[in-house]
Short mmCIF file of C-alpha atoms in Angstrom, two decimals:
data_model
loop_
_atom_site.label_atom_id
_atom_site.label_comp_id
_atom_site.label_asym_id
_atom_site.label_seq_id
_atom_site.Cartn_x
_atom_site.Cartn_y
_atom_site.Cartn_z
CA MET A 218 -35.11 10.37 23.02
CA GLU A 219 -34.75 13.02 25.71
CA GLN A 220 -31.30 14.34 26.37
CA ASN A 221 -29.75 16.60 28.97
CA TYR A 222 -26.14 17.07 27.94
CA SER A 223 -23.77 19.93 28.72
CA GLN A 224 -20.17 20.93 28.37
CA ARG A 225 -19.65 20.40 32.11
CA LEU A 226 -21.05 16.88 31.94
CA MET A 227 -18.67 15.97 29.09
CA ILE A 228 -15.70 17.36 31.00
CA ASP A 229 -16.58 15.62 34.25
CA LEU A 230 -17.14 12.28 32.55
CA ALA A 231 -13.81 12.57 30.70
CA VAL A 232 -11.92 13.25 33.95
CA ALA A 233 -13.60 10.28 35.62
CA PHE A 234 -12.66 8.02 32.68
CA ILE A 235 -9.02 9.03 33.23
CA VAL A 236 -8.93 8.72 37.06
CA VAL A 237 -10.89 5.53 37.69
CA PRO A 238 -9.12 3.08 35.30
CA SER A 239 -5.73 4.58 36.19
CA PHE A 240 -6.42 3.79 39.85
CA PHE A 241 -7.25 0.13 39.12
CA VAL A 242 -4.27 -0.37 36.84
CA GLY A 243 -2.14 0.98 39.70
CA LEU A 244 -3.68 -1.57 42.02
CA ARG A 245 -3.06 -4.32 39.45
CA ILE A 246 0.66 -3.44 39.38
CA TRP A 247 0.78 -3.35 43.17
CA ALA A 248 -0.82 -6.82 43.31
CA ARG A 249 1.89 -8.16 41.00
CA PHE A 250 4.65 -6.83 43.21
CA LEU A 251 2.94 -8.19 46.33
CA LYS A 252 3.24 -11.64 44.75
CA GLY A 253 6.92 -10.98 44.01
CA LYS A 254 6.37 -11.36 40.30
CA SER A 255 7.35 -9.20 37.42
CA LEU A 256 4.75 -7.78 35.05
CA ALA A 257 3.48 -10.15 32.38
CA VAL A 258 2.24 -9.61 28.84
CA ASP A 259 -1.37 -9.33 29.98
CA ASP A 260 -0.38 -6.53 32.36
CA TYR A 261 1.38 -4.61 29.64
CA LEU A 262 -1.62 -4.99 27.32
CA CYS A 263 -3.90 -3.62 30.04
CA MET A 264 -1.51 -0.73 30.57
CA GLY A 265 -1.48 -0.06 26.83
CA ALA A 266 -5.28 -0.05 26.82
CA LEU A 267 -5.21 2.42 29.68
CA VAL A 268 -2.96 4.79 27.71
CA ILE A 269 -5.38 4.63 24.75
CA GLY A 270 -8.35 5.10 27.07
CA ILE A 271 -6.73 8.19 28.60
CA THR A 272 -6.04 9.50 25.12
CA CYS A 273 -9.69 9.05 24.12
CA SER A 274 -10.83 10.81 27.29
CA ALA A 275 -8.41 13.67 26.59
CA LEU A 276 -9.94 13.91 23.12
CA GLN A 277 -13.36 14.13 24.73
CA LEU A 278 -12.08 16.95 26.95
CA TYR A 279 -10.71 18.74 23.86
CA ALA A 280 -14.02 18.27 21.98
CA ALA A 281 -15.98 19.61 24.94
CA ILE A 282 -13.77 22.69 25.38
CA ASP A 283 -13.06 23.63 21.77
CA GLY A 284 -15.42 21.49 19.73
CA GLN A 285 -18.88 22.20 21.14
CA LEU A 286 -19.34 18.61 22.34
CA GLY A 287 -22.41 18.49 24.61
CA GLN A 288 -23.39 21.91 23.33
CA HIS A 289 -25.79 23.01 20.61
CA GLN A 290 -24.18 23.34 17.22
CA THR A 291 -23.80 26.76 15.56
CA VAL A 292 -26.36 27.34 12.82
CA GLY A 293 -26.87 30.04 10.25
CA VAL A 294 -29.77 32.44 9.93
CA ASP A 295 -31.50 29.77 7.81
CA GLY A 296 -31.29 27.25 10.62
CA GLN A 297 -28.79 25.08 8.76
CA PRO A 298 -25.62 23.90 10.48
CA ILE A 299 -22.42 25.83 9.73
CA LEU A 300 -20.20 22.88 8.70
CA ASP A 301 -17.05 24.96 8.13
CA ASP A 302 -17.15 26.32 11.72
CA PRO A 303 -13.70 25.66 13.19
CA ARG A 304 -15.29 24.29 16.37
CA PHE A 305 -17.30 21.76 14.36
CA LEU A 306 -14.10 20.71 12.60
CA VAL A 307 -12.53 20.04 16.01
CA TYR A 308 -15.53 17.90 16.89
CA GLU A 309 -15.22 15.92 13.61
CA ASP A 310 -11.50 15.34 14.07
CA THR A 311 -11.79 14.16 17.64
CA LYS A 312 -14.73 11.86 16.88
CA PHE A 313 -12.72 10.33 14.03
CA ALA A 314 -9.75 9.71 16.34
CA VAL A 315 -11.84 8.25 19.17
CA ASN A 316 -13.56 5.84 16.78
CA ILE A 317 -10.20 4.54 15.57
CA LEU A 318 -8.33 4.44 18.89
CA SER A 319 -11.20 2.85 20.86
CA VAL A 320 -11.13 -0.21 18.61
CA VAL A 321 -7.41 -0.68 19.34
CA GLY A 322 -7.90 -0.13 23.05
CA LEU A 323 -10.85 -2.55 23.37
CA GLY A 324 -8.88 -5.13 21.38
CA MET A 325 -5.98 -4.84 23.79
CA VAL A 326 -8.22 -5.33 26.83
CA LYS A 327 -9.76 -8.43 25.27
CA ALA A 328 -6.30 -9.83 24.54
CA SER A 329 -5.20 -9.07 28.11
CA ILE A 330 -8.18 -11.00 29.56
CA LEU A 331 -7.57 -13.96 27.28
CA LEU A 332 -3.89 -14.14 28.30
CA PHE A 333 -4.95 -13.96 31.93
CA TYR A 334 -7.25 -16.97 31.33
CA LYS A 335 -4.36 -18.83 29.70
CA SER A 336 -2.15 -18.19 32.75
CA ILE A 337 -4.74 -19.80 35.04
CA PHE A 338 -6.15 -22.76 33.13
CA THR A 339 -3.61 -25.26 31.83
CA VAL A 340 -6.04 -27.71 30.19
CA ARG A 341 -4.99 -28.01 26.54
CA PRO A 342 -8.48 -27.78 24.93
CA PHE A 343 -9.13 -24.59 26.85
CA ARG A 344 -5.81 -23.09 25.81
CA ILE A 345 -6.64 -23.94 22.15
CA ALA A 346 -9.99 -22.17 22.63
CA VAL A 347 -8.10 -19.17 24.04
CA TRP A 348 -5.86 -18.95 20.99
CA ILE A 349 -8.86 -19.29 18.65
CA MET A 350 -10.60 -16.45 20.44
CA MET A 351 -7.37 -14.47 20.36
CA GLY A 352 -7.34 -14.83 16.60
CA ILE A 353 -10.94 -13.55 16.47
CA VAL A 354 -9.96 -10.56 18.61
CA VAL A 355 -6.94 -9.72 16.48
CA ALA A 356 -9.03 -10.01 13.30
CA TRP A 357 -11.80 -7.83 14.83
CA THR A 358 -9.30 -5.17 15.84
CA ILE A 359 -7.52 -5.00 12.51
CA THR A 360 -10.76 -5.09 10.47
CA TYR A 361 -12.47 -2.25 12.29
CA PHE A 362 -9.29 -0.17 12.67
CA PHE A 363 -8.99 0.02 8.94
CA ALA A 364 -12.77 0.26 8.38
CA ASN A 365 -12.83 3.40 10.53
CA LEU A 366 -9.59 4.74 9.05
CA PHE A 367 -10.88 4.42 5.47
CA THR A 368 -14.43 5.64 6.09
CA CYS A 369 -13.56 8.22 3.40
CA PHE A 370 -10.94 8.12 0.64
CA PRO A 371 -8.66 9.90 0.69
CA ILE A 372 -8.55 9.57 4.49
CA THR A 373 -10.40 12.38 6.27
CA SER A 374 -12.62 12.89 9.28
CA LEU A 375 -15.12 14.98 7.28
CA ILE A 376 -17.83 12.51 6.22
CA GLU A 377 -20.69 14.96 5.51
CA GLN A 378 -21.62 15.42 1.85
CA PHE A 379 -21.02 19.16 2.30
CA TYR A 380 -17.28 18.56 2.11
CA GLY A 381 -17.44 16.70 -1.19
CA ASN A 382 -15.39 13.67 -0.04
CA THR A 383 -16.03 10.11 -1.18
CA CYS A 384 -17.26 8.30 1.91
CA ILE A 385 -19.25 5.19 2.77
CA ASN A 386 -22.37 5.31 4.88
CA ALA A 387 -20.64 5.20 8.26
CA VAL A 388 -23.67 4.39 10.40
CA PRO A 389 -24.03 0.68 9.44
CA MET A 390 -20.29 0.24 9.98
CA TRP A 391 -20.42 1.82 13.44
CA LEU A 392 -23.39 -0.38 14.39
CA SER A 393 -21.45 -3.46 13.24
CA VAL A 394 -18.47 -2.37 15.36
CA VAL A 395 -20.55 -2.14 18.52
CA GLY A 396 -22.63 -5.26 17.78
CA SER A 397 -19.65 -7.49 17.03
CA ASP A 398 -17.85 -6.06 20.04
CA LEU A 399 -20.72 -7.20 22.24
CA VAL A 400 -20.74 -10.69 20.68
CA VAL A 401 -16.98 -11.11 21.27
CA ASP A 402 -17.27 -9.82 24.86
CA VAL A 403 -20.02 -12.30 25.69
CA GLY A 404 -17.88 -15.11 24.20
CA ILE A 405 -14.88 -14.15 26.33
CA LEU A 406 -17.07 -13.74 29.40
CA LEU A 407 -18.49 -17.29 29.12
CA MET A 408 -15.21 -19.06 28.29
CA PRO A 409 -14.11 -19.87 31.88
CA VAL A 410 -17.54 -21.00 33.12
CA PRO A 411 -17.16 -24.73 32.22
CA MET A 412 -13.65 -24.77 33.75
CA VAL A 413 -14.78 -23.22 37.01
CA LEU A 414 -17.80 -25.48 37.38
CA ARG A 415 -15.58 -28.53 37.02
CA LEU A 416 -13.31 -27.53 39.89
CA GLN A 417 -13.48 -29.93 42.81
CA LEU A 418 -14.36 -27.25 45.31
CA PRO A 419 -17.49 -26.62 47.41
CA TRP A 420 -20.23 -24.95 45.45
CA LYS A 421 -19.87 -21.81 47.51
CA ASP A 422 -16.23 -21.51 46.50
CA ARG A 423 -16.94 -22.31 42.88
CA LEU A 424 -19.59 -19.58 42.77
CA ALA A 425 -17.17 -17.15 44.32
CA VAL A 426 -14.56 -17.89 41.68
CA LEU A 427 -17.22 -17.70 38.98
CA GLY A 428 -18.39 -14.37 40.34
CA MET A 429 -14.87 -13.04 39.98
CA PHE A 430 -14.85 -13.87 36.28
CA MET A 431 -18.43 -12.64 35.75
CA LEU A 432 -17.45 -9.06 36.67
CA GLY A 433 -16.96 -8.61 32.97
CA ALA A 434 -20.77 -8.72 32.59
CA THR A 435 -20.66 -4.97 33.48
CA VAL A 436 -18.84 -4.31 30.25
CA CYS A 437 -21.37 -6.37 28.30
CA ALA A 438 -24.19 -4.31 29.87
CA ILE A 439 -22.44 -1.13 28.81
CA SER A 440 -21.93 -2.52 25.29
CA ILE A 441 -25.71 -3.22 25.07
CA THR A 442 -26.49 0.32 26.25
CA ARG A 443 -24.02 1.76 23.77
CA LEU A 444 -25.54 -0.31 20.93
CA VAL A 445 -29.14 0.70 21.85
CA THR A 446 -28.13 4.37 22.07
CA LEU A 447 -26.36 4.25 18.76
CA VAL A 448 -29.40 2.64 17.06
CA GLN A 449 -31.66 5.36 18.52
CA ILE A 450 -29.34 8.14 17.31
CA ALA A 451 -29.12 6.56 13.83
CA ASN A 452 -32.89 6.24 13.57
CA GLU A 453 -33.65 9.77 14.74
CA PHE A 454 -30.67 11.69 13.40
CA ILE A 455 -32.70 13.02 10.45
CA TYR A 456 -34.64 15.16 12.95
CA HIS A 457 -31.45 16.49 14.58
CA TYR A 458 -29.04 16.86 11.60
CA ASN A 459 -28.50 20.51 12.49
CA ASP A 460 -27.36 19.79 16.09
CA GLU A 461 -24.84 17.01 15.71
CA THR A 462 -22.45 18.17 18.45
CA TYR A 463 -25.21 17.95 21.02
CA TYR A 464 -27.34 15.02 19.84
CA THR A 465 -24.47 12.62 19.16
CA SER A 466 -22.67 13.25 22.44
CA PRO A 467 -23.34 9.69 23.57
CA VAL A 468 -21.18 8.43 20.72
CA PHE A 469 -18.28 9.93 22.65
CA PHE A 470 -19.03 9.19 26.28
CA TRP A 471 -20.46 5.68 25.95
CA THR A 472 -17.38 4.68 23.98
CA ASN A 473 -15.16 6.05 26.75
CA ILE A 474 -17.32 4.53 29.47
CA GLU A 475 -16.86 1.11 27.85
CA MET A 476 -13.11 1.66 27.48
CA ALA A 477 -12.77 2.67 31.15
CA MET A 478 -14.90 -0.13 32.52
CA ALA A 479 -13.22 -2.77 30.30
CA VAL A 480 -9.87 -1.82 31.84
CA VAL A 481 -11.34 -1.92 35.36
CA SER A 482 -12.97 -5.33 34.75
CA ALA A 483 -9.74 -6.71 33.41
CA CYS A 484 -7.95 -5.59 36.59
CA LEU A 485 -10.44 -6.75 39.20
CA PRO A 486 -9.69 -10.55 39.09
CA THR A 487 -6.01 -9.82 39.62
CA LEU A 488 -6.43 -7.85 42.90
CA ARG A 489 -6.85 -10.75 45.38
CA PRO A 490 -3.26 -10.41 46.66
CA ILE A 491 -4.11 -6.87 47.85
CA TRP A 492 -7.17 -8.13 49.70
CA LEU A 493 -5.02 -10.83 51.36
CA HIS A 494 -2.38 -8.28 52.21
CA LEU A 495 -4.81 -5.87 53.81
CA LYS A 496 -6.64 -8.61 55.69
CA ASN A 497 -3.29 -10.01 56.82
CA LYS A 498 -4.46 -13.62 56.41
CA PRO A 499 -1.53 -15.83 55.48
CA GLN A 500 -2.59 -18.47 52.96
CA GLN A 501 -0.88 -21.88 52.87
CA VAL A 502 -0.59 -24.31 50.02
CA THR A 503 1.43 -27.53 50.12
CA ALA A 504 2.19 -29.00 46.79
CA LYS A 505 5.04 -30.74 45.04
CA SER A 506 5.17 -27.91 42.56
CA ASN A 507 5.75 -24.25 43.67
CA THR A 508 5.57 -22.00 40.67
CA TYR A 509 2.14 -20.39 40.34
CA ALA A 510 -1.56 -21.17 40.44
CA SER A 511 -3.20 -22.89 37.53
CA PHE A 512 -6.07 -25.26 37.00
CA GLY A 513 -5.56 -28.17 34.66
CA SER A 514 -4.27 -31.65 34.09
CA SER A 515 -0.54 -31.16 33.76
CA ARG A 516 1.46 -34.31 34.63
CA ASN A 517 4.06 -34.82 37.30
CA ASN A 518 6.82 -37.36 36.65
CA LYS A 519 7.04 -38.34 40.32
CA SER A 520 3.36 -39.00 40.79
CA ASP A 521 0.58 -41.06 39.27
CA GLY A 522 -0.17 -38.36 36.73
CA TYR A 523 -1.56 -35.58 38.85
CA THR A 524 -0.31 -33.44 41.69
CA GLU A 525 -2.53 -33.78 44.76
CA VAL A 526 -2.72 -30.64 46.81
CA THR A 527 -4.30 -29.44 50.00
CA SER A 528 -5.06 -25.74 49.79
CA TYR A 529 -6.99 -23.02 51.49
CA ALA A 530 -9.00 -21.89 48.47
CA MET A 531 -11.32 -18.93 48.93
CA GLY A 532 -10.77 -19.20 52.68
CA ARG A 533 -11.80 -22.88 53.09
CA MET A 534 -9.66 -26.01 53.05
CA SER A 535 -10.41 -28.41 50.23
CA LYS A 536 -8.61 -31.43 48.89
CA SER A 537 -8.74 -32.02 45.14
CA ARG A 538 -7.35 -34.46 42.65
CA GLY A 539 -6.85 -33.63 39.00
CA VAL A 540 -6.62 -29.92 39.77
CA ARG A 541 -3.07 -28.63 39.85
CA VAL A 542 -2.30 -25.52 41.84
CA ARG A 543 1.19 -24.30 41.17
CA CYS A 544 1.65 -21.52 43.65
CA LYS A 545 3.23 -20.34 46.82
CA SER A 546 -0.09 -19.00 48.03
CA SER A 547 -3.70 -19.18 46.96
CA SER A 548 -3.57 -15.48 46.15
CA GLU A 549 -3.12 -16.54 42.50
CA LEU A 550 -6.71 -17.78 42.52
#
């Protein structure tokens, strides 16, 4: 596998991973205020994931500046790596911290997306599915948090045999983290598809709504790339054992890329109010209920079981029955 890493590349990527997701979380908060609504739990989870993502990127900066990340490792006259080099110890400590924190951050993003789904779709079976998936996400986060924390016992970031610590073979565990992360992401990505396809809207509008949710496919693509890269590194590491700080650089930046893009993808579906605000197109919805937009089969005591609405969804007027929209404007969609 051909590489072309450098200290400058590691620094530039880390800065980008701080700036880009911060910008989109700022837009998400603005969108909330444009709707006249306070921040919800899913917003706070996304903000928490941003804080963790910024921390991981700051650790990448630290590793690049003081830990030889993206640079060739110092070796002795015999060509063997100097494992007690203070710069290598910085690299080990930051890698250990990123592995632990990234699991928590990715878990928070997943939980944020699931709560966003729950706020939109009111159908009971779907909400049950959301809570089941939430349980899987919580279990995944807790399991791999402690698996990374206790890679060695007593707890230490120094996993090489040189240090004489009792450690597991970390590579299979790291592969299982990334592989299971991908499986959970795909599951979350596909969850709203049946609900959207059942909406009584023109196909063009349904595809537009579906496309909004499918933005998360970007994160899945990054997860696949991260998994493939990690497998390549694991298979070829024996040939590069004396240059760990250079050869394993992707372990850092692909983790941080996934963290940053997961936060961005979680924010994108919430930004429609900003688009409406900038386009200055007032949206009208008439309904007997006026709280906020949701799709489902909730009952209305003054009707025959469903609230019939006329709405301008995705810019086109459509009349639906059995789809409740509880909103003051279609910006919730």
